[in-house]
Tab-separated table of C-alpha atoms in Angstrom:
chain	number	residue	atom	x	y	z
A	7	UNK	CA	115.839	81.384	116.510
A	8	UNK	CA	116.458	83.185	112.893
A	9	UNK	CA	115.194	86.275	112.208
A	10	UNK	CA	112.686	86.317	108.919
A	11	UNK	CA	114.514	87.739	105.542
A	12	UNK	CA	112.621	90.287	103.837
A	13	UNK	CA	112.131	90.572	99.910
A	14	UNK	CA	110.848	93.882	98.650
A	15	UNK	CA	109.380	93.093	95.459
A	16	UNK	CA	106.937	96.130	93.732
A	17	UNK	CA	105.007	97.375	96.741
A	18	UNK	CA	104.803	94.358	98.819
A	19	UNK	CA	106.951	93.460	101.946
A	20	UNK	CA	107.993	89.654	101.950
A	21	UNK	CA	109.186	88.106	104.962
A	22	UNK	CA	110.204	84.745	104.624
A	23	UNK	CA	111.232	82.064	107.225
A	24	UNK	CA	113.780	79.896	107.584
A	25	UNK	CA	111.632	77.009	106.106
A	26	UNK	CA	110.739	78.833	103.237
A	27	UNK	CA	107.482	79.869	103.786
A	28	UNK	CA	106.660	83.663	103.397
A	29	UNK	CA	105.636	84.540	107.226
A	30	UNK	CA	103.769	87.411	106.602
A	31	UNK	CA	103.069	89.466	102.913
A	32	UNK	CA	102.120	93.105	104.078
A	33	UNK	CA	101.145	96.481	100.827
A	34	UNK	CA	102.138	99.582	102.021
A	35	UNK	CA	102.446	97.799	105.941
A	36	UNK	CA	99.372	97.094	105.841
A	37	UNK	CA	98.897	93.513	106.055
A	38	UNK	CA	97.775	91.230	102.635
A	39	UNK	CA	98.423	87.179	103.300
A	40	UNK	CA	99.660	85.469	106.062
A	41	UNK	CA	101.656	82.160	106.224
A	42	UNK	CA	101.515	81.728	102.698
A	43	UNK	CA	103.501	78.478	101.792
A	44	UNK	CA	103.963	75.565	99.179
A	45	UNK	CA	102.591	72.383	101.583
A	46	UNK	CA	103.595	68.791	100.642
A	47	UNK	CA	101.803	66.337	102.910
A	48	UNK	CA	103.688	63.056	104.963
A	49	UNK	CA	105.905	60.694	104.284
A	50	UNK	CA	106.875	64.034	101.833
A	51	UNK	CA	110.311	65.769	104.500
A	52	UNK	CA	111.424	68.873	104.482
A	53	UNK	CA	114.996	68.653	103.396
A	54	UNK	CA	116.482	72.131	103.246
A	55	UNK	CA	116.329	76.109	102.087
A	56	UNK	CA	118.118	78.303	100.118
A	57	UNK	CA	117.585	82.166	100.550
A	58	UNK	CA	119.239	84.180	97.978
A	59	UNK	CA	118.403	87.920	97.694
A	60	UNK	CA	115.120	87.910	95.805
A	61	UNK	CA	114.822	83.542	95.596
A	62	UNK	CA	113.414	80.970	97.675
A	63	UNK	CA	114.196	77.558	97.384
A	64	UNK	CA	112.520	74.644	99.523
A	65	UNK	CA	113.857	71.125	98.837
A	66	UNK	CA	111.795	68.147	100.077
A	67	UNK	CA	112.450	64.530	99.397
A	68	UNK	CA	110.145	61.607	99.815
A	69	UNK	CA	111.353	57.928	101.348
A	70	UNK	CA	110.479	54.466	101.823
A	71	UNK	CA	111.791	52.156	104.262
A	72	UNK	CA	115.311	54.693	104.269
A	73	UNK	CA	115.143	54.352	100.253
A	74	UNK	CA	115.012	57.992	98.246
A	75	UNK	CA	112.034	57.611	96.104
A	76	UNK	CA	110.825	61.284	95.213
A	77	UNK	CA	112.729	64.819	95.118
A	78	UNK	CA	110.261	67.745	95.047
A	79	UNK	CA	111.420	71.452	94.871
A	80	UNK	CA	109.460	74.546	95.262
A	81	UNK	CA	111.161	78.010	94.359
A	82	UNK	CA	109.329	81.306	95.166
A	83	UNK	CA	111.361	84.153	92.702
A	84	UNK	CA	110.468	87.752	92.908
A	85	UNK	CA	112.119	89.289	89.930
A	86	UNK	CA	109.930	90.980	87.233
A	87	UNK	CA	107.359	88.947	87.994
A	88	UNK	CA	105.884	86.809	91.289
A	89	UNK	CA	106.982	82.995	89.908
A	90	UNK	CA	105.988	80.236	92.072
A	91	UNK	CA	107.322	76.526	90.544
A	92	UNK	CA	107.108	73.211	91.892
A	93	UNK	CA	108.337	70.627	90.097
A	94	UNK	CA	109.007	66.920	91.482
A	95	UNK	CA	110.965	63.770	90.347
A	96	UNK	CA	110.127	59.996	90.693
A	97	UNK	CA	113.912	58.093	91.747
A	98	UNK	CA	112.703	54.917	91.200
A	99	UNK	CA	112.469	52.529	88.125
A	100	UNK	CA	109.191	51.802	88.824
A	101	UNK	CA	105.696	54.061	88.563
A	102	UNK	CA	105.026	55.909	92.107
A	103	UNK	CA	101.896	57.817	93.283
A	104	UNK	CA	102.998	60.182	95.280
A	105	UNK	CA	100.897	63.185	97.477
A	106	UNK	CA	99.445	65.964	96.388
A	107	UNK	CA	100.644	69.908	96.479
A	108	UNK	CA	98.426	72.180	98.074
A	109	UNK	CA	98.844	76.057	98.643
A	110	UNK	CA	97.647	77.569	101.953
A	111	UNK	CA	97.545	80.953	103.315
A	112	UNK	CA	95.727	83.171	105.675
A	113	UNK	CA	94.127	86.460	103.922
A	114	UNK	CA	93.874	89.275	105.143
A	115	UNK	CA	90.915	89.957	103.184
A	116	UNK	CA	88.999	86.969	100.604
A	117	UNK	CA	90.259	85.696	97.991
A	118	UNK	CA	88.894	85.064	94.825
A	119	UNK	CA	89.925	81.213	94.476
A	120	UNK	CA	89.254	80.013	90.397
A	121	UNK	CA	90.772	76.552	90.416
A	122	UNK	CA	89.655	74.733	87.220
A	123	UNK	CA	91.828	72.315	86.048
A	124	UNK	CA	93.968	73.020	83.430
A	125	UNK	CA	92.913	77.139	83.903
A	126	UNK	CA	93.894	79.161	87.288
A	127	UNK	CA	93.568	82.167	88.756
A	128	UNK	CA	93.515	83.841	92.608
A	129	UNK	CA	92.624	87.347	92.677
A	130	UNK	CA	94.216	89.104	95.856
A	131	UNK	CA	92.381	92.417	96.705
A	132	UNK	CA	94.725	94.326	99.350
A	133	UNK	CA	93.011	97.424	99.313
A	134	UNK	CA	95.018	99.634	96.855
A	135	UNK	CA	94.126	103.631	96.071
A	136	UNK	CA	94.887	102.478	92.548
A	137	UNK	CA	92.523	99.882	93.207
A	138	UNK	CA	95.035	97.137	91.367
A	139	UNK	CA	94.588	93.270	92.151
A	140	UNK	CA	97.694	90.547	93.021
A	141	UNK	CA	96.891	88.037	90.343
A	142	UNK	CA	98.246	84.777	90.420
A	143	UNK	CA	97.570	83.108	87.171
A	144	UNK	CA	98.178	79.235	86.972
A	145	UNK	CA	101.083	78.960	83.609
A	146	UNK	CA	101.466	74.780	84.151
A	147	UNK	CA	99.779	72.180	86.381
A	148	UNK	CA	95.979	70.826	87.944
A	149	UNK	CA	94.435	73.206	90.203
A	150	UNK	CA	91.463	72.735	92.024
A	151	UNK	CA	89.639	73.768	94.991
A	152	UNK	CA	87.981	70.908	97.252
A	153	UNK	CA	87.693	71.451	101.022
A	154	UNK	CA	88.768	74.751	100.726
A	155	UNK	CA	92.068	74.409	100.135
A	156	UNK	CA	93.586	75.237	96.732
A	157	UNK	CA	94.860	71.965	95.192
A	158	UNK	CA	97.808	72.613	92.729
A	159	UNK	CA	98.202	69.375	91.435
A	160	UNK	CA	96.394	66.252	90.294
A	161	UNK	CA	95.450	64.107	94.042
A	162	UNK	CA	97.599	61.950	93.771
A	163	UNK	CA	100.298	62.943	91.608
A	164	UNK	CA	101.290	60.083	89.661
A	165	UNK	CA	104.631	59.337	87.894
A	166	UNK	CA	106.393	57.633	85.624
A	167	UNK	CA	109.523	55.150	85.947
A	168	UNK	CA	112.739	57.770	86.234
A	169	UNK	CA	114.498	58.315	82.733
A	170	UNK	CA	110.948	58.078	81.019
A	171	UNK	CA	108.734	61.306	79.594
A	172	UNK	CA	106.499	61.047	82.799
A	173	UNK	CA	108.801	60.852	85.543
A	174	UNK	CA	108.557	64.674	86.234
A	175	UNK	CA	105.569	66.144	87.344
A	176	UNK	CA	105.770	70.331	87.220
A	177	UNK	CA	103.653	73.178	88.504
A	178	UNK	CA	104.031	77.020	87.485
A	179	UNK	CA	102.213	80.009	88.785
A	180	UNK	CA	102.790	83.444	88.070
A	181	UNK	CA	102.132	86.558	89.947
A	182	UNK	CA	101.553	90.005	88.950
A	183	UNK	CA	99.741	93.367	89.638
A	184	UNK	CA	96.479	93.469	87.066
A	185	UNK	CA	94.708	96.774	86.563
A	186	UNK	CA	90.734	95.326	87.530
A	187	UNK	CA	88.331	92.788	86.749
A	188	UNK	CA	88.186	93.659	83.089
A	189	UNK	CA	92.010	92.648	82.911
A	190	UNK	CA	91.747	89.750	84.897
A	191	UNK	CA	88.616	88.709	82.883
A	192	UNK	CA	90.297	89.371	79.264
A	193	UNK	CA	92.682	86.892	80.578
A	194	UNK	CA	90.306	83.739	80.615
A	195	UNK	CA	90.753	81.454	77.419
A	196	UNK	CA	89.211	82.705	74.904
A	197	UNK	CA	86.206	80.270	74.454
A	198	UNK	CA	85.171	81.410	78.155
A	199	UNK	CA	81.007	82.133	77.634
A	200	UNK	CA	79.499	85.252	78.227
A	201	UNK	CA	77.360	83.823	81.066
A	202	UNK	CA	78.229	80.868	83.559
A	203	UNK	CA	74.924	81.964	85.742
A	204	UNK	CA	71.235	81.101	83.507
A	205	UNK	CA	67.638	81.559	84.414
A	206	UNK	CA	65.875	78.238	84.229
A	207	UNK	CA	65.636	77.409	80.319
A	208	UNK	CA	68.633	79.345	79.412
A	209	UNK	CA	71.173	78.185	76.984
A	210	UNK	CA	75.073	78.199	77.052
A	211	UNK	CA	76.770	78.039	73.739
A	212	UNK	CA	80.667	77.686	73.804
A	213	UNK	CA	82.355	78.528	70.426
A	214	UNK	CA	84.779	75.234	69.829
A	215	UNK	CA	83.824	73.429	67.177
A	216	UNK	CA	86.970	71.061	67.723
A	217	UNK	CA	87.411	69.828	71.023
A	218	UNK	CA	85.577	67.468	73.062
A	219	UNK	CA	83.007	68.522	75.812
A	220	UNK	CA	81.907	66.188	78.832
A	221	UNK	CA	79.380	67.373	81.449
A	222	UNK	CA	77.809	65.033	83.709
A	223	UNK	CA	73.221	65.942	83.355
A	224	UNK	CA	74.441	68.508	80.616
A	225	UNK	CA	72.483	68.361	77.384
A	226	UNK	CA	75.217	68.969	74.714
A	227	UNK	CA	73.549	69.760	70.780
A	228	UNK	CA	76.908	70.351	68.982
A	229	UNK	CA	76.997	71.733	65.369
A	230	UNK	CA	79.119	73.437	62.735
A	231	UNK	CA	79.787	76.612	65.220
A	232	UNK	CA	79.912	74.589	68.486
A	233	UNK	CA	78.150	73.406	71.397
A	234	UNK	CA	75.128	74.345	73.599
A	235	UNK	CA	74.709	73.307	76.398
A	236	UNK	CA	71.619	73.311	78.565
A	237	UNK	CA	70.234	71.932	81.819
A	238	UNK	CA	67.803	71.328	84.697
A	239	UNK	CA	68.354	74.107	87.748
A	240	UNK	CA	71.448	74.018	89.908
A	241	UNK	CA	75.326	73.773	89.385
A	242	UNK	CA	76.680	71.572	86.634
A	243	UNK	CA	80.096	70.835	86.040
A	244	UNK	CA	81.113	70.845	82.303
A	245	UNK	CA	84.824	69.810	81.239
A	246	UNK	CA	86.562	70.964	78.676
A	247	UNK	CA	89.250	69.879	76.825
A	248	UNK	CA	91.384	72.140	75.209
A	249	UNK	CA	94.712	73.872	74.976
A	250	UNK	CA	97.467	72.683	77.731
A	251	UNK	CA	94.256	70.229	79.445
A	252	UNK	CA	91.039	70.358	80.629
A	253	UNK	CA	89.066	72.955	81.864
A	254	UNK	CA	86.478	72.752	84.876
A	255	UNK	CA	83.390	75.074	83.470
A	256	UNK	CA	81.132	75.249	86.562
A	257	UNK	CA	77.753	77.063	84.648
A	258	UNK	CA	75.030	76.977	87.028
A	259	UNK	CA	70.782	77.644	86.103
A	260	UNK	CA	68.305	79.203	88.443
A	261	UNK	CA	65.245	77.333	89.538
A	262	UNK	CA	62.048	78.927	89.953
A	263	UNK	CA	62.592	81.249	93.297
A	264	UNK	CA	59.124	80.791	94.576
A	265	UNK	CA	57.366	77.343	93.330
A	266	UNK	CA	61.067	75.299	93.805
A	267	UNK	CA	62.554	77.336	96.293
A	268	UNK	CA	60.738	79.113	99.012
A	269	UNK	CA	57.529	77.165	99.096
A	270	UNK	CA	59.028	73.694	99.616
A	271	UNK	CA	61.152	75.357	102.708
A	272	UNK	CA	58.122	76.995	104.238
A	273	UNK	CA	55.916	74.087	104.058
A	274	UNK	CA	58.541	71.729	105.801
A	275	UNK	CA	58.812	74.830	108.242
A	276	UNK	CA	55.022	74.032	108.828
A	277	UNK	CA	55.566	71.077	109.953
A	278	UNK	CA	57.946	72.005	112.248
A	279	UNK	CA	57.071	73.036	116.334
A	280	UNK	CA	57.282	76.884	116.126
A	281	UNK	CA	58.356	76.968	119.348
A	282	UNK	CA	62.043	75.654	118.035
A	283	UNK	CA	62.209	77.700	115.360
A	284	UNK	CA	65.457	79.784	114.755
A	285	UNK	CA	65.244	83.361	114.250
A	286	UNK	CA	66.028	82.778	110.387
A	287	UNK	CA	63.342	80.201	109.650
A	288	UNK	CA	60.041	82.172	111.409
A	289	UNK	CA	61.817	85.549	109.439
A	290	UNK	CA	61.658	83.050	106.269
A	291	UNK	CA	58.308	81.641	107.027
A	292	UNK	CA	56.792	85.157	107.367
A	293	UNK	CA	58.122	86.143	104.129
A	294	UNK	CA	56.393	83.198	102.802
A	295	UNK	CA	52.764	83.791	104.092
A	296	UNK	CA	53.458	87.675	103.473
A	297	UNK	CA	53.615	87.451	100.002
A	298	UNK	CA	51.016	85.148	99.263
A	299	UNK	CA	52.343	81.429	98.880
A	300	UNK	CA	50.987	79.822	101.722
A	301	UNK	CA	47.470	79.056	102.995
A	302	UNK	CA	45.639	81.795	105.960
A	303	UNK	CA	45.480	78.278	108.073
A	304	UNK	CA	49.646	78.613	108.508
A	305	UNK	CA	48.828	82.395	110.271
A	306	UNK	CA	48.393	81.069	113.338
A	307	UNK	CA	51.336	79.377	113.521
A	308	UNK	CA	52.954	81.924	112.058
A	309	UNK	CA	52.061	84.266	115.719
A	310	UNK	CA	52.985	81.616	117.683
A	311	UNK	CA	56.476	81.023	116.601
A	312	UNK	CA	56.983	85.227	116.238
A	313	UNK	CA	55.769	85.452	120.182
A	314	UNK	CA	57.872	83.084	120.966
A	315	UNK	CA	61.180	84.433	119.081
A	316	UNK	CA	60.143	87.714	120.781
A	317	UNK	CA	60.130	86.103	124.549
A	318	UNK	CA	63.317	84.503	124.297
A	319	UNK	CA	66.221	85.978	126.538
A	320	UNK	CA	69.435	86.627	125.243
A	321	UNK	CA	70.457	88.472	122.914
A	322	UNK	CA	68.816	89.160	119.033
A	323	UNK	CA	69.814	88.182	116.233
A	324	UNK	CA	68.863	90.454	112.791
A	325	UNK	CA	66.872	88.324	111.081
A	326	UNK	CA	64.413	87.764	114.599
A	327	UNK	CA	64.123	91.412	114.655
A	328	UNK	CA	62.925	91.819	111.100
A	329	UNK	CA	60.661	88.442	111.471
A	330	UNK	CA	58.540	90.318	114.705
A	331	UNK	CA	59.193	93.681	112.642
A	332	UNK	CA	57.161	91.809	109.943
A	333	UNK	CA	54.768	90.394	111.726
A	334	UNK	CA	54.389	93.836	113.283
A	335	UNK	CA	53.718	95.056	109.900
A	336	UNK	CA	51.257	91.821	109.054
A	337	UNK	CA	48.763	92.328	111.670
A	338	UNK	CA	49.503	95.167	113.551
A	339	UNK	CA	50.720	93.479	116.852
A	340	UNK	CA	50.061	95.814	119.054
A	341	UNK	CA	51.809	93.271	121.595
A	342	UNK	CA	54.683	92.746	119.919
A	343	UNK	CA	55.112	96.817	119.420
A	344	UNK	CA	56.086	97.468	122.828
A	345	UNK	CA	58.590	94.416	123.003
A	346	UNK	CA	60.731	96.371	119.174
A	347	UNK	CA	62.887	98.816	121.832
A	348	UNK	CA	63.755	95.793	124.572
A	349	UNK	CA	64.422	93.458	121.180
A	350	UNK	CA	66.156	96.168	119.224
A	351	UNK	CA	68.762	96.863	121.929
A	352	UNK	CA	69.811	93.352	121.506
A	353	UNK	CA	70.614	93.012	118.320
A	354	UNK	CA	74.628	93.351	118.505
A	355	UNK	CA	76.495	95.469	115.680
A	356	UNK	CA	76.687	92.459	113.077
A	357	UNK	CA	76.611	92.568	109.527
A	358	UNK	CA	72.322	93.082	108.135
A	359	UNK	CA	71.740	94.792	111.990
A	360	UNK	CA	71.453	98.462	110.670
A	361	UNK	CA	69.640	96.993	107.674
A	362	UNK	CA	66.985	95.185	109.881
A	363	UNK	CA	67.001	98.485	112.218
A	364	UNK	CA	65.305	100.285	109.977
A	365	UNK	CA	63.056	98.119	108.567
A	366	UNK	CA	62.036	97.821	112.503
A	367	UNK	CA	61.560	101.527	113.293
A	368	UNK	CA	59.084	101.528	109.924
A	369	UNK	CA	57.172	99.239	111.476
A	370	UNK	CA	57.161	100.751	114.745
A	371	UNK	CA	55.888	104.269	113.711
A	372	UNK	CA	53.759	102.404	111.444
A	373	UNK	CA	51.975	100.535	114.423
A	374	UNK	CA	51.957	104.248	116.675
A	375	UNK	CA	55.068	102.023	118.381
A	376	UNK	CA	58.157	104.282	119.519
A	377	UNK	CA	59.566	106.195	117.047
A	378	UNK	CA	63.138	105.612	117.388
A	379	UNK	CA	64.674	102.332	118.868
A	380	UNK	CA	68.247	101.681	119.711
A	381	UNK	CA	71.008	101.298	117.119
A	382	UNK	CA	72.796	97.778	117.170
A	383	UNK	CA	75.599	98.249	119.654
A	384	UNK	CA	79.240	95.989	120.412
A	385	UNK	CA	82.154	94.951	118.491
A	386	UNK	CA	81.792	93.534	115.109
A	387	UNK	CA	82.526	89.699	115.315
A	388	UNK	CA	84.494	87.513	112.908
A	389	UNK	CA	86.995	84.840	114.082
A	390	UNK	CA	89.836	85.181	111.093
A	391	UNK	CA	91.341	89.126	110.338
A	392	UNK	CA	89.360	88.434	106.842
A	393	UNK	CA	86.152	87.849	108.590
A	394	UNK	CA	86.248	90.248	110.503
A	395	UNK	CA	87.492	92.840	107.840
A	396	UNK	CA	84.416	91.900	105.736
A	397	UNK	CA	82.423	92.188	108.550
A	398	UNK	CA	83.019	95.869	109.357
A	399	UNK	CA	83.052	96.831	105.441
A	400	UNK	CA	79.180	95.305	105.177
A	401	UNK	CA	78.445	97.554	108.267
A	402	UNK	CA	80.290	100.560	106.549
A	403	UNK	CA	78.164	99.557	103.473
A	404	UNK	CA	74.892	99.814	105.425
A	405	UNK	CA	75.754	103.600	107.356
A	406	UNK	CA	76.508	104.893	103.355
A	407	UNK	CA	73.103	103.917	102.509
A	408	UNK	CA	71.808	105.598	105.146
A	409	UNK	CA	73.873	108.704	103.438
A	410	UNK	CA	75.316	107.771	99.970
A	411	UNK	CA	78.081	109.617	98.079
A	412	UNK	CA	77.547	110.522	94.668
A	413	UNK	CA	80.339	107.340	93.525
A	414	UNK	CA	80.792	104.143	95.597
A	415	UNK	CA	83.501	104.816	98.199
A	416	UNK	CA	86.772	102.060	97.877
A	417	UNK	CA	85.297	99.805	100.542
A	418	UNK	CA	82.054	99.374	99.252
A	419	UNK	CA	83.362	98.391	96.011
A	420	UNK	CA	85.896	95.836	97.523
A	421	UNK	CA	83.008	93.974	99.321
A	422	UNK	CA	80.215	94.182	96.054
A	423	UNK	CA	82.948	92.265	94.072
A	424	UNK	CA	82.863	89.113	96.561
A	425	UNK	CA	79.773	88.734	94.748
A	426	UNK	CA	82.121	87.869	92.016
A	427	UNK	CA	82.589	90.987	89.617
A	428	UNK	CA	81.553	88.946	86.665
A	429	UNK	CA	84.170	86.618	87.362
A	430	UNK	CA	84.708	82.732	87.997
A	431	UNK	CA	85.733	81.397	91.282
A	432	UNK	CA	84.701	81.049	95.200
A	433	UNK	CA	85.348	83.875	97.450
A	434	UNK	CA	82.889	83.862	100.783
A	435	UNK	CA	80.374	81.351	102.040
A	436	UNK	CA	76.701	81.214	101.251
A	437	UNK	CA	75.526	83.260	103.832
A	438	UNK	CA	78.036	85.803	103.645
A	439	UNK	CA	77.345	86.695	99.925
A	440	UNK	CA	73.430	86.571	100.766
A	441	UNK	CA	74.080	89.421	103.234
A	442	UNK	CA	76.326	91.454	101.108
A	443	UNK	CA	73.442	91.305	98.249
A	444	UNK	CA	70.516	92.406	100.844
A	445	UNK	CA	72.590	94.914	102.698
A	446	UNK	CA	74.252	96.324	99.370
A	447	UNK	CA	70.100	96.285	97.560
A	448	UNK	CA	70.020	99.789	99.575
A	449	UNK	CA	73.100	101.440	97.760
A	450	UNK	CA	72.354	103.928	94.875
A	451	UNK	CA	71.066	102.748	91.468
A	452	UNK	CA	73.032	105.252	89.635
A	453	UNK	CA	76.339	103.607	91.251
A	454	UNK	CA	78.451	101.723	88.534
A	455	UNK	CA	81.678	100.209	88.778
A	456	UNK	CA	83.640	100.672	85.253
A	457	UNK	CA	86.694	98.409	86.524
A	458	UNK	CA	84.141	95.808	86.280
A	459	UNK	CA	83.277	93.421	83.044
A	460	UNK	CA	79.703	93.335	84.340
A	461	UNK	CA	77.611	96.002	85.873
A	462	UNK	CA	76.457	96.686	89.554
A	463	UNK	CA	72.855	95.254	89.185
A	464	UNK	CA	74.248	91.974	86.548
A	465	UNK	CA	76.911	91.208	89.454
A	466	UNK	CA	73.824	91.527	91.885
A	467	UNK	CA	71.700	89.554	89.737
A	468	UNK	CA	74.355	86.515	89.065
A	469	UNK	CA	75.055	86.308	92.724
A	470	UNK	CA	71.101	85.919	94.133
A	471	UNK	CA	70.792	83.147	90.691
A	472	UNK	CA	73.811	81.415	92.029
A	473	UNK	CA	72.775	81.397	95.403
A	474	UNK	CA	69.679	79.922	94.272
A	475	UNK	CA	71.195	77.280	91.989
A	476	UNK	CA	73.046	75.956	94.774
A	477	UNK	CA	69.745	75.483	96.670
A	478	UNK	CA	71.800	77.648	99.601
A	479	UNK	CA	71.153	77.263	103.261
A	480	UNK	CA	67.742	78.709	104.401
A	481	UNK	CA	69.639	81.375	106.504
A	482	UNK	CA	70.696	82.673	103.185
A	483	UNK	CA	68.266	82.088	101.306
A	484	UNK	CA	66.439	84.681	104.166
A	485	UNK	CA	68.450	87.318	103.506
A	486	UNK	CA	67.638	86.614	99.750
A	487	UNK	CA	63.883	87.594	100.377
A	488	UNK	CA	64.994	91.152	101.619
């Protein structure tokens, strides 16, 4: 099998497979991306690949009953910038629909993916000392994030007959090193709202008096200065028809945490068999009761749930230990105090474990139990490289909170950026974001990140509100109650 071709571009080492996919992209010897490729689904067939010194060109054909219908060329050039282009042409005399195209890759660290129709941005943080971000910017095409896949085109692509203006379809992206998130924010459309995560009752104003806006579930009020948008709590989509096409704007209105989210969830748990409740459900129920949001009649049910949880064999989750510690603090519970050392010893080194251990140790001391509980142990888990790296960074941030430095270390800043850093786009899942929010609550309040367009506190507040607007799952909600 032929050896991969090596392309060096502005600090990156790119290994190109014979079929044109990028086997690996590394920065200073550290992995950044693997298996980076533009995918064309069947019936597209790969025809050939042409490799030059700084250029990769892949050719695809689409046939039906042996007749050629369309051609596609995927071209990547590593010059002043890293450019990626896709050109598709209908070769028939009739209209044609062809499968959509997507970008596939496995990152070493989660990529912020903002794919919003006519606008798009992919932010890759390789962990450089200078903090620069490899930023892919959409120049042409129509992107969307769906089913966790980065689509680069319409779904499907509709082509006019050969020889007509719409017989071809083009996608164009450009990658370059940008200094920081402030520069990325400056690259957003000029009309982009200052806030896309809001409290219930807040409004958003778009200064686009001559542009059409469509928004299901959002109330629009137009005047000479622009359009004002408001909506009920939840995540809503507004489509702005401006510039080179239609841009999707996700707007999130956070509901009341207690009345609209916590109490209804806790009341649902009260109707469950307490012996079957998961650790995070017992914790959530305990926090709701402890805050006075449930009647005292639910206390016996909570006690039964916690005692059953403590008696279960096997590994203990951080929220399981936290639920027992909360019950010890709530009612003393001398029978449970003696369980804490054994429970702590069965907590593995997962994100949140160190944070919970400090809480459980305090509960034990206040109740007259052990003054020191066993530290979490074992290997930090994770199925993919990105998951393992994020998990290790989360644990490191928890340890950093014990002996904080004067300024936030780069690894902690990198982790906090997964909460959005004031920019649109998806990073990690609900539980991961809630966990990061919880474990970073103990970090020094004076820490700031000048490279961001928002403060650390504002970033964390928006992340929390966004999760509530998403009606996040019970496990994520439990961490938001930390």
